[in-house]
Amino acid sequence: METHKGATVYENARIVDPSRDMDETGSLVVIDGKIAEAGAKAANQGTPDGATVRDCTGLTIVPGLVDMRVYVGEPGAEHRETIASASAAAAAGGVTSLVMMPDTDPVIDDVALVEFVLRTARETAMTRVFPAAAITKGLKGSEMTEIGILLDAGAVLFTDGRQTIANAAVMRNAMRYAKDFGAVVAHETQDANLSAGGVMNEGLFASWLGFPGIPREAELLPLERDLRLAAMTRANYHAAKISTAMSADAIRSAKDQGLPVTAGVSINHLSLNENDIGEYRTFFKMSPPLRNEDDRLAMVEALKDGTIDVIVSSHDPQDVDTKRLPFSESADGAVGLETLLAAGLRLVHNGDVTLARLVEAMSTAPARLLGIDAGTLAAGSAADFAILDLELPWVLDEDQLRSRSKNTAFEGARFTGRVVETVVAGNRVYGA
């Protein structure tokens, strides 16, 4: 057997790799930052001379998670989150690749900002960080950015982040250019007029609390417009964050027609509903708002049947000044990088989805959509993976979060299953 000083063998682990439809007990062999082999066959091939051997009995190895919707404060709001702190939070959550939204100050809408993100990530991040670039300059919804140039600079996705482009002509042109360059357009759909003044899901519970609501149609109407534009342009369109049964039906219909359409959902909308707001708990104030239980169940069903492709954390750090306010005045959003997988495992333990399907939606599918080297344990791929203890009970202490902001929707939550180690390019970047 050849000697490999940079080799590590993780043996006796359950290996779950949706990219190869694999769920079996075996070994994972890493040599020089690349995966040499993974699975039952690897366990029968011996150990390279000089390799470090790790016994992973009782543990599960999955491809590192790919979170394609992460808000970071740097540049402009480093007190909420820096690229380094977001990366540390990601590592603790088993996320080895994250896509940083362009909602920064200044906005990531030119080559200099894309290069800033990539340079800062190289210097400070322990995980892979990919920039998403704005569709329109300044996220103002009118003047398009240079999609081809930004793509060449390293942008992996085009989105206006929290903003919804109201102008259909601008959106159509963006899709046309994206189609020409093979880029993906990801769009969060919220009609500004229908959602104006609303602070939570429209319905009986909002009436009880005395809050103006946001109807489901505020999400559906821009989504249906976008799907028609996707049919016109044949662009790769990604509905970034859907939250209602009506939206899932629209995506399902578009896919049935053969459109190049994908959809994402935040882990919050898979595991929480509007009742969690309770007595005006601002950490549950989000956009789109948490919906009722029927919509949450519709999201789970859409995940199961493949209508929803991707699960994101929608990590959105907010500080005390923007979150510890009366409910109607507080900012939307919650941090989620560190709880993404643990919250998702609730669906597995409940029998709602299989572990393989969960990992596919959190790793393999987003990597495939973005076209990056991730989301697989196939030989020759980057050695980015997470080691899990699926039965480990633990309670979230928000003070222990690595994010600079502590606005978690899972404050004090009890979980079963946790990331015990995260590896990027063969290097251990997190260990519990």
Coordinates of C-alpha atoms in Angstrom, one line a residue:
M1 CA 0.0 0.0 0.0
E2 CA 1.4 3.4 -0.9
T3 CA 2.3 5.8 1.9
H4 CA 0.3 8.9 2.3
K5 CA 1.3 11.3 5.1
G6 CA -1.8 13.5 4.3
A7 CA -4.3 10.6 4.4
T8 CA -7.1 10.1 7.0
V9 CA -9.5 7.2 7.1
Y10 CA -12.8 7.5 8.8
E11 CA -14.0 4.0 9.4
N12 CA -17.1 2.2 10.6
A13 CA -19.3 5.2 9.7
R14 CA -22.7 5.3 8.2
I15 CA -22.1 7.0 4.8
V16 CA -25.0 8.9 3.4
D17 CA -24.3 10.4 -0.1
P18 CA -27.4 11.4 -2.1
S19 CA -25.3 12.2 -5.1
R20 CA -24.7 8.4 -5.5
D21 CA -27.8 7.1 -3.9
M22 CA -25.6 5.7 -1.1
D23 CA -26.6 4.9 2.5
E24 CA -24.3 2.2 3.8
T25 CA -21.8 1.5 6.5
G26 CA -18.2 1.8 5.4
S27 CA -15.2 4.1 5.3
L28 CA -14.3 7.5 4.0
V29 CA -10.7 7.9 2.8
V30 CA -9.3 11.4 2.4
I31 CA -5.9 12.0 0.7
D32 CA -4.4 15.5 0.3
G33 CA -7.8 17.3 0.7
K34 CA -9.7 15.1 -1.7
I35 CA -12.0 12.2 -1.2
A36 CA -10.2 9.0 -2.4
E37 CA -13.1 6.7 -1.7
A38 CA -16.3 6.4 0.4
G39 CA -18.6 3.6 1.2
A40 CA -18.6 -0.1 1.9
K41 CA -16.1 -0.7 -0.8
A42 CA -13.6 1.7 0.8
A43 CA -13.7 -0.4 4.0
N44 CA -12.5 -3.4 2.0
Q45 CA -9.5 -1.7 0.4
G46 CA -7.3 -1.5 3.5
T47 CA -5.7 1.6 4.9
P48 CA -3.0 3.6 3.2
D49 CA 0.3 3.4 4.9
G50 CA 0.9 6.4 7.1
A51 CA -2.8 7.3 7.3
T52 CA -4.5 8.6 10.4
V53 CA -7.4 6.3 11.3
R54 CA -10.5 7.5 13.0
D55 CA -13.2 5.1 14.4
C56 CA -16.6 6.6 13.6
T57 CA -18.7 3.8 15.0
G58 CA -22.2 5.1 15.7
L59 CA -21.6 8.3 13.6
T60 CA -22.9 9.3 10.2
I61 CA -20.9 11.1 7.5
V62 CA -22.7 13.3 5.0
P63 CA -21.5 15.8 2.3
G64 CA -20.9 19.2 3.8
L65 CA -24.0 21.4 3.6
V66 CA -24.4 24.1 1.0
D67 CA -26.4 27.0 2.2
M68 CA -27.3 29.2 -0.7
R69 CA -29.0 32.1 1.3
V70 CA -26.9 33.7 3.9
Y71 CA -27.0 37.4 4.9
V72 CA -23.7 38.8 6.2
G73 CA -23.2 42.3 7.6
E74 CA -19.7 42.8 6.0
P75 CA -19.2 45.3 4.5
G76 CA -21.3 47.9 6.2
A77 CA -22.7 46.2 9.2
E78 CA -19.9 44.2 10.7
H79 CA -21.4 44.6 14.2
R80 CA -24.1 42.1 13.1
E81 CA -21.9 39.6 11.2
T82 CA -18.6 39.4 9.5
I83 CA -17.6 36.9 6.8
A84 CA -15.3 35.3 9.4
S85 CA -18.1 35.0 12.1
A86 CA -20.6 33.7 9.6
S87 CA -18.1 31.2 8.4
A88 CA -17.4 30.0 12.0
A89 CA -21.2 29.7 12.6
A90 CA -21.4 27.7 9.3
A91 CA -18.7 25.3 10.3
A92 CA -20.5 24.6 13.6
G93 CA -23.6 23.8 11.7
G94 CA -21.9 21.4 9.2
V95 CA -22.1 24.0 6.4
T96 CA -19.0 23.9 4.3
S97 CA -20.1 26.2 1.5
L98 CA -22.3 29.3 1.9
V99 CA -23.6 31.8 -0.6
M100 CA -23.5 35.4 0.7
M101 CA -26.4 37.6 -0.3
P102 CA -25.7 41.0 -2.0
D103 CA -27.6 43.0 0.6
T104 CA -24.6 44.7 2.0
D105 CA -23.5 48.4 2.2
P106 CA -22.3 48.9 -0.5
V107 CA -24.4 46.4 -2.4
I108 CA -22.5 43.6 -4.2
D109 CA -23.3 44.9 -7.7
D110 CA -19.9 45.4 -9.2
V111 CA -16.7 43.4 -9.7
A112 CA -14.8 45.2 -6.9
L113 CA -17.4 44.0 -4.3
V114 CA -17.3 40.4 -5.7
E115 CA -13.5 40.5 -5.4
F116 CA -13.7 42.0 -1.9
V117 CA -15.9 39.1 -0.7
L118 CA -13.7 36.5 -2.3
R119 CA -10.5 38.1 -0.9
T120 CA -11.9 38.5 2.6
A121 CA -13.1 35.0 2.6
R122 CA -9.7 33.7 1.5
E123 CA -8.1 35.6 4.4
T124 CA -10.6 35.1 7.2
A125 CA -13.1 32.3 6.5
M126 CA -12.8 28.7 7.5
T127 CA -15.4 27.5 5.1
R128 CA -16.0 28.2 1.4
V129 CA -17.8 31.5 0.8
F130 CA -19.4 32.3 -2.6
P131 CA -20.8 35.8 -3.5
A132 CA -24.2 36.3 -5.0
A133 CA -24.4 39.4 -7.1
A134 CA -27.3 41.8 -7.4
I135 CA -29.6 41.6 -10.4
T136 CA -30.1 45.3 -10.3
K137 CA -27.8 48.1 -9.2
G138 CA -28.2 49.1 -5.6
L139 CA -31.0 46.5 -5.3
K140 CA -33.3 49.3 -6.6
G141 CA -35.1 47.2 -9.2
S142 CA -34.5 49.3 -12.3
E143 CA -31.0 49.2 -13.8
M144 CA -29.5 45.8 -14.5
T145 CA -26.0 44.8 -13.4
E146 CA -23.4 43.3 -15.7
I147 CA -24.3 39.7 -15.3
G148 CA -21.5 38.3 -17.6
I149 CA -18.7 40.3 -16.0
L150 CA -19.9 39.5 -12.5
L151 CA -20.1 35.9 -13.4
D152 CA -16.5 35.9 -14.6
A153 CA -15.4 37.7 -11.4
G154 CA -16.8 34.8 -9.3
A155 CA -20.5 35.5 -8.6
V156 CA -22.4 32.2 -8.5
L157 CA -25.9 33.5 -8.3
F158 CA -27.9 36.5 -9.2
T159 CA -30.5 37.8 -6.8
D160 CA -31.8 41.1 -5.3
G161 CA -31.8 39.4 -1.9
R162 CA -34.7 40.6 0.2
Q163 CA -36.0 42.8 -2.5
T164 CA -38.6 41.8 -5.1
I165 CA -38.2 43.4 -8.6
A166 CA -41.6 44.9 -9.3
N167 CA -40.8 45.9 -12.9
A168 CA -41.7 42.9 -15.2
A169 CA -39.6 44.3 -18.1
V170 CA -36.5 44.5 -15.9
M171 CA -37.1 40.9 -14.7
R172 CA -37.6 39.7 -18.2
N173 CA -34.3 41.3 -19.4
A174 CA -32.5 39.9 -16.4
M175 CA -33.7 36.4 -17.3
R176 CA -32.7 36.8 -20.9
Y177 CA -29.2 37.8 -20.0
A178 CA -29.0 35.1 -17.4
K179 CA -30.0 32.6 -20.0
D180 CA -27.3 33.8 -22.4
F181 CA -24.6 33.4 -19.7
G182 CA -25.9 30.2 -18.1
A183 CA -26.5 32.0 -14.8
V184 CA -29.2 31.3 -12.2
V185 CA -31.6 34.0 -11.2
A186 CA -32.9 33.6 -7.6
H187 CA -35.8 35.8 -6.6
E188 CA -37.8 36.3 -3.4
T189 CA -41.4 37.2 -4.3
Q190 CA -43.2 39.6 -2.1
D191 CA -45.6 42.1 -3.6
A192 CA -44.8 45.4 -2.0
N193 CA -48.3 46.8 -2.1
L194 CA -50.1 43.7 -0.9
S195 CA -47.6 43.2 2.0
A196 CA -47.3 46.9 2.9
G197 CA -48.0 47.4 6.6
G198 CA -48.3 43.7 7.3
V199 CA -46.1 42.2 10.0
M200 CA -47.3 38.5 10.1
N201 CA -49.4 36.0 8.3
E202 CA -52.9 37.2 7.5
G203 CA -55.5 35.2 9.3
L204 CA -57.3 34.6 12.6
F205 CA -54.2 34.5 14.7
A206 CA -53.1 37.9 13.4
S207 CA -56.6 39.3 14.2
W208 CA -56.3 38.0 17.8
L209 CA -52.9 39.7 18.2
G210 CA -54.2 42.8 16.6
F211 CA -51.7 42.9 13.8
P212 CA -52.1 43.7 10.1
G213 CA -51.5 40.5 8.1
I214 CA -49.6 39.6 4.9
P215 CA -51.8 37.5 2.6
R216 CA -50.5 34.5 0.8
E217 CA -51.3 36.2 -2.5
A218 CA -48.5 38.7 -1.8
E219 CA -46.1 35.9 -2.5
L220 CA -48.0 34.1 -5.2
L221 CA -48.7 36.9 -7.6
P222 CA -45.0 37.9 -8.2
L223 CA -44.2 34.2 -8.3
E224 CA -46.7 33.5 -11.0
R225 CA -45.4 36.4 -13.0
D226 CA -41.9 35.1 -12.7
L227 CA -42.9 31.7 -13.8
R228 CA -44.5 33.1 -17.0
L229 CA -41.3 35.1 -17.6
A230 CA -39.3 31.9 -17.1
A231 CA -41.5 30.2 -19.7
M232 CA -40.8 33.1 -22.1
T233 CA -37.1 33.2 -21.6
R234 CA -36.3 29.6 -20.6
A235 CA -33.9 31.0 -18.0
N236 CA -32.8 29.1 -15.0
Y237 CA -35.2 30.6 -12.4
H238 CA -35.1 29.8 -8.7
A239 CA -37.9 30.8 -6.4
A240 CA -35.7 31.6 -3.5
K241 CA -38.0 31.2 -0.5
I242 CA -41.6 30.0 -0.8
S243 CA -43.9 29.6 2.2
T244 CA -47.4 28.7 1.1
A245 CA -49.3 25.7 -0.4
M246 CA -50.4 28.0 -3.3
S247 CA -46.8 28.7 -4.2
A248 CA -45.9 25.1 -4.1
D249 CA -48.7 24.3 -6.4
A250 CA -47.5 27.0 -8.8
I251 CA -43.9 25.6 -8.8
R252 CA -45.3 22.0 -9.2
S253 CA -47.3 23.1 -12.3
A254 CA -44.3 24.9 -13.8
K255 CA -42.1 21.8 -13.4
D256 CA -44.8 19.6 -14.9
Q257 CA -44.6 21.9 -18.0
G258 CA -40.9 21.2 -18.2
L259 CA -39.8 24.7 -17.2
P260 CA -36.2 25.1 -15.9
V261 CA -37.5 26.1 -12.5
T262 CA -36.4 25.3 -9.0
A263 CA -37.5 26.3 -5.6
G264 CA -36.2 26.8 -2.1
V265 CA -37.7 27.0 1.4
S266 CA -36.2 28.2 4.7
I267 CA -35.8 25.7 7.5
N268 CA -38.0 28.1 9.6
H269 CA -41.0 27.5 7.3
L270 CA -40.5 23.8 7.4
S271 CA -40.3 23.5 11.2
L272 CA -42.2 26.5 12.6
N273 CA -45.6 28.1 12.2
E274 CA -47.4 31.4 13.0
N275 CA -48.4 30.0 16.5
D276 CA -44.8 30.0 17.5
I277 CA -45.0 33.8 17.6
G278 CA -46.9 33.4 20.9
E279 CA -46.9 36.6 22.8
Y280 CA -45.3 38.9 20.4
R281 CA -41.9 37.1 20.2
T282 CA -39.9 39.1 17.7
F283 CA -37.4 36.4 17.0
F284 CA -40.2 34.7 15.0
K285 CA -40.8 37.8 12.8
M286 CA -39.7 36.9 9.3
S287 CA -40.2 37.6 5.6
P288 CA -42.1 35.8 4.3
P289 CA -44.0 35.5 7.6
L290 CA -44.4 32.2 9.3
R291 CA -47.6 30.7 7.9
N292 CA -50.2 28.5 9.4
E293 CA -49.8 24.8 10.1
D294 CA -51.5 23.7 6.8
D295 CA -48.9 25.7 4.8
R296 CA -46.0 24.3 6.9
L297 CA -47.3 20.8 6.1
A298 CA -47.6 21.7 2.4
M299 CA -43.9 22.8 2.5
V300 CA -42.9 19.4 4.0
E301 CA -45.0 17.6 1.3
A302 CA -43.4 19.7 -1.4
L303 CA -40.0 18.8 -0.1
K304 CA -40.9 15.1 -0.1
D305 CA -42.2 15.0 -3.6
G306 CA -39.3 17.1 -5.1
T307 CA -41.3 20.3 -5.8
I308 CA -39.0 22.1 -3.4
D309 CA -35.3 21.5 -4.3
V310 CA -33.4 23.3 -1.7
I311 CA -33.5 24.1 2.0
V312 CA -31.7 27.2 3.2
S313 CA -31.1 28.7 6.6
S314 CA -31.9 32.2 5.4
H315 CA -29.4 33.2 8.1
D316 CA -30.2 36.9 8.8
P317 CA -28.3 38.4 11.8
Q318 CA -30.0 41.3 13.6
D319 CA -28.7 43.0 16.7
V320 CA -30.6 44.1 19.8
D321 CA -31.3 47.6 18.4
T322 CA -33.2 46.1 15.4
K323 CA -34.8 43.1 17.1
R324 CA -35.6 43.9 20.7
L325 CA -38.4 46.2 19.8
P326 CA -42.2 46.0 19.8
F327 CA -43.2 43.2 17.3
S328 CA -44.5 45.5 14.6
E329 CA -41.3 47.6 14.7
S330 CA -38.7 44.9 14.9
A331 CA -36.7 43.8 11.9
D332 CA -37.4 40.6 10.0
G333 CA -35.1 37.6 10.1
A334 CA -33.3 35.1 12.3
V335 CA -29.9 33.5 12.4
G336 CA -29.9 29.9 11.3
L337 CA -26.5 28.6 10.1
E338 CA -25.8 26.7 13.3
T339 CA -29.3 25.2 13.7
L340 CA -30.0 24.4 10.0
L341 CA -29.2 20.7 10.2
A342 CA -30.5 20.1 13.7
A343 CA -33.8 21.6 12.9
G344 CA -34.0 19.6 9.7
L345 CA -33.3 16.4 11.7
R346 CA -36.6 17.0 13.5
L347 CA -38.3 16.1 10.1
V348 CA -36.2 13.0 9.9
H349 CA -36.9 11.8 13.5
N350 CA -40.6 12.5 12.9
G351 CA -40.6 10.3 9.8
D352 CA -41.6 13.2 7.5
V353 CA -38.5 12.8 5.2
T354 CA -35.6 10.5 5.0
L355 CA -32.1 11.5 6.0
A356 CA -31.0 11.1 2.4
R357 CA -33.7 13.5 1.2
L358 CA -32.8 16.0 3.8
V359 CA -29.1 15.9 2.9
E360 CA -29.9 16.1 -0.8
A361 CA -31.9 19.3 -0.3
M362 CA -29.3 20.8 2.0
S363 CA -26.2 19.8 0.1
T364 CA -26.3 17.9 -3.2
A365 CA -29.2 19.9 -4.8
P366 CA -27.9 23.4 -4.1
A367 CA -24.3 22.4 -5.2
R368 CA -25.7 21.1 -8.4
L369 CA -27.8 24.2 -8.9
L370 CA -24.8 26.5 -8.3
G371 CA -22.4 24.3 -10.3
I372 CA -19.8 24.1 -7.5
D373 CA -17.6 21.3 -6.4
A374 CA -19.6 20.2 -3.3
G375 CA -22.5 18.1 -2.2
T376 CA -20.9 14.8 -2.9
L377 CA -18.6 12.2 -1.4
A378 CA -17.6 10.8 -4.8
A379 CA -13.9 10.0 -5.4
G380 CA -12.0 13.1 -6.6
S381 CA -14.3 15.7 -5.1
A382 CA -13.2 18.1 -2.4
A383 CA -13.1 16.6 1.1
D384 CA -15.9 18.7 2.5
F385 CA -18.1 16.8 4.8
A386 CA -19.8 16.7 8.2
I387 CA -19.8 14.0 10.9
L388 CA -23.1 13.7 12.8
D389 CA -24.3 12.0 15.9
L390 CA -27.9 11.5 14.9
E391 CA -29.1 10.6 18.4
L392 CA -27.3 13.1 20.5
P393 CA -29.8 15.2 22.6
W394 CA -28.9 18.8 23.2
V395 CA -30.4 22.2 24.1
L396 CA -29.5 25.4 22.2
D397 CA -28.0 28.1 24.3
E398 CA -28.0 31.3 22.2
D399 CA -25.1 32.7 24.1
Q400 CA -23.0 29.8 22.7
L401 CA -23.8 30.8 19.1
R402 CA -20.8 31.8 17.0
S403 CA -22.7 34.3 15.1
R404 CA -22.2 37.9 16.3
S405 CA -26.0 38.2 16.5
K406 CA -28.2 35.9 18.7
N407 CA -31.6 36.4 17.1
T408 CA -32.4 32.7 16.8
A409 CA -35.9 31.3 16.4
F410 CA -34.7 28.2 18.3
E411 CA -33.8 29.9 21.6
G412 CA -33.7 27.1 24.3
A413 CA -34.9 24.5 21.8
R414 CA -34.3 20.8 22.4
F415 CA -32.8 18.9 19.5
T416 CA -31.8 15.3 18.8
G417 CA -28.8 15.1 16.5
R418 CA -25.8 17.3 16.1
V419 CA -22.8 18.0 14.0
V420 CA -19.8 16.7 15.9
E421 CA -17.1 17.5 13.3
T422 CA -16.9 19.6 10.1
V423 CA -14.2 19.1 7.5
V424 CA -13.3 21.4 4.6
A425 CA -10.7 20.4 2.0
G426 CA -9.6 17.6 4.4
N427 CA -9.0 20.1 7.3
R428 CA -11.0 19.9 10.5
V429 CA -12.7 23.3 10.9
Y430 CA -15.1 22.4 13.7
G431 CA -15.2 19.8 16.5
A432 CA -17.7 19.5 19.3

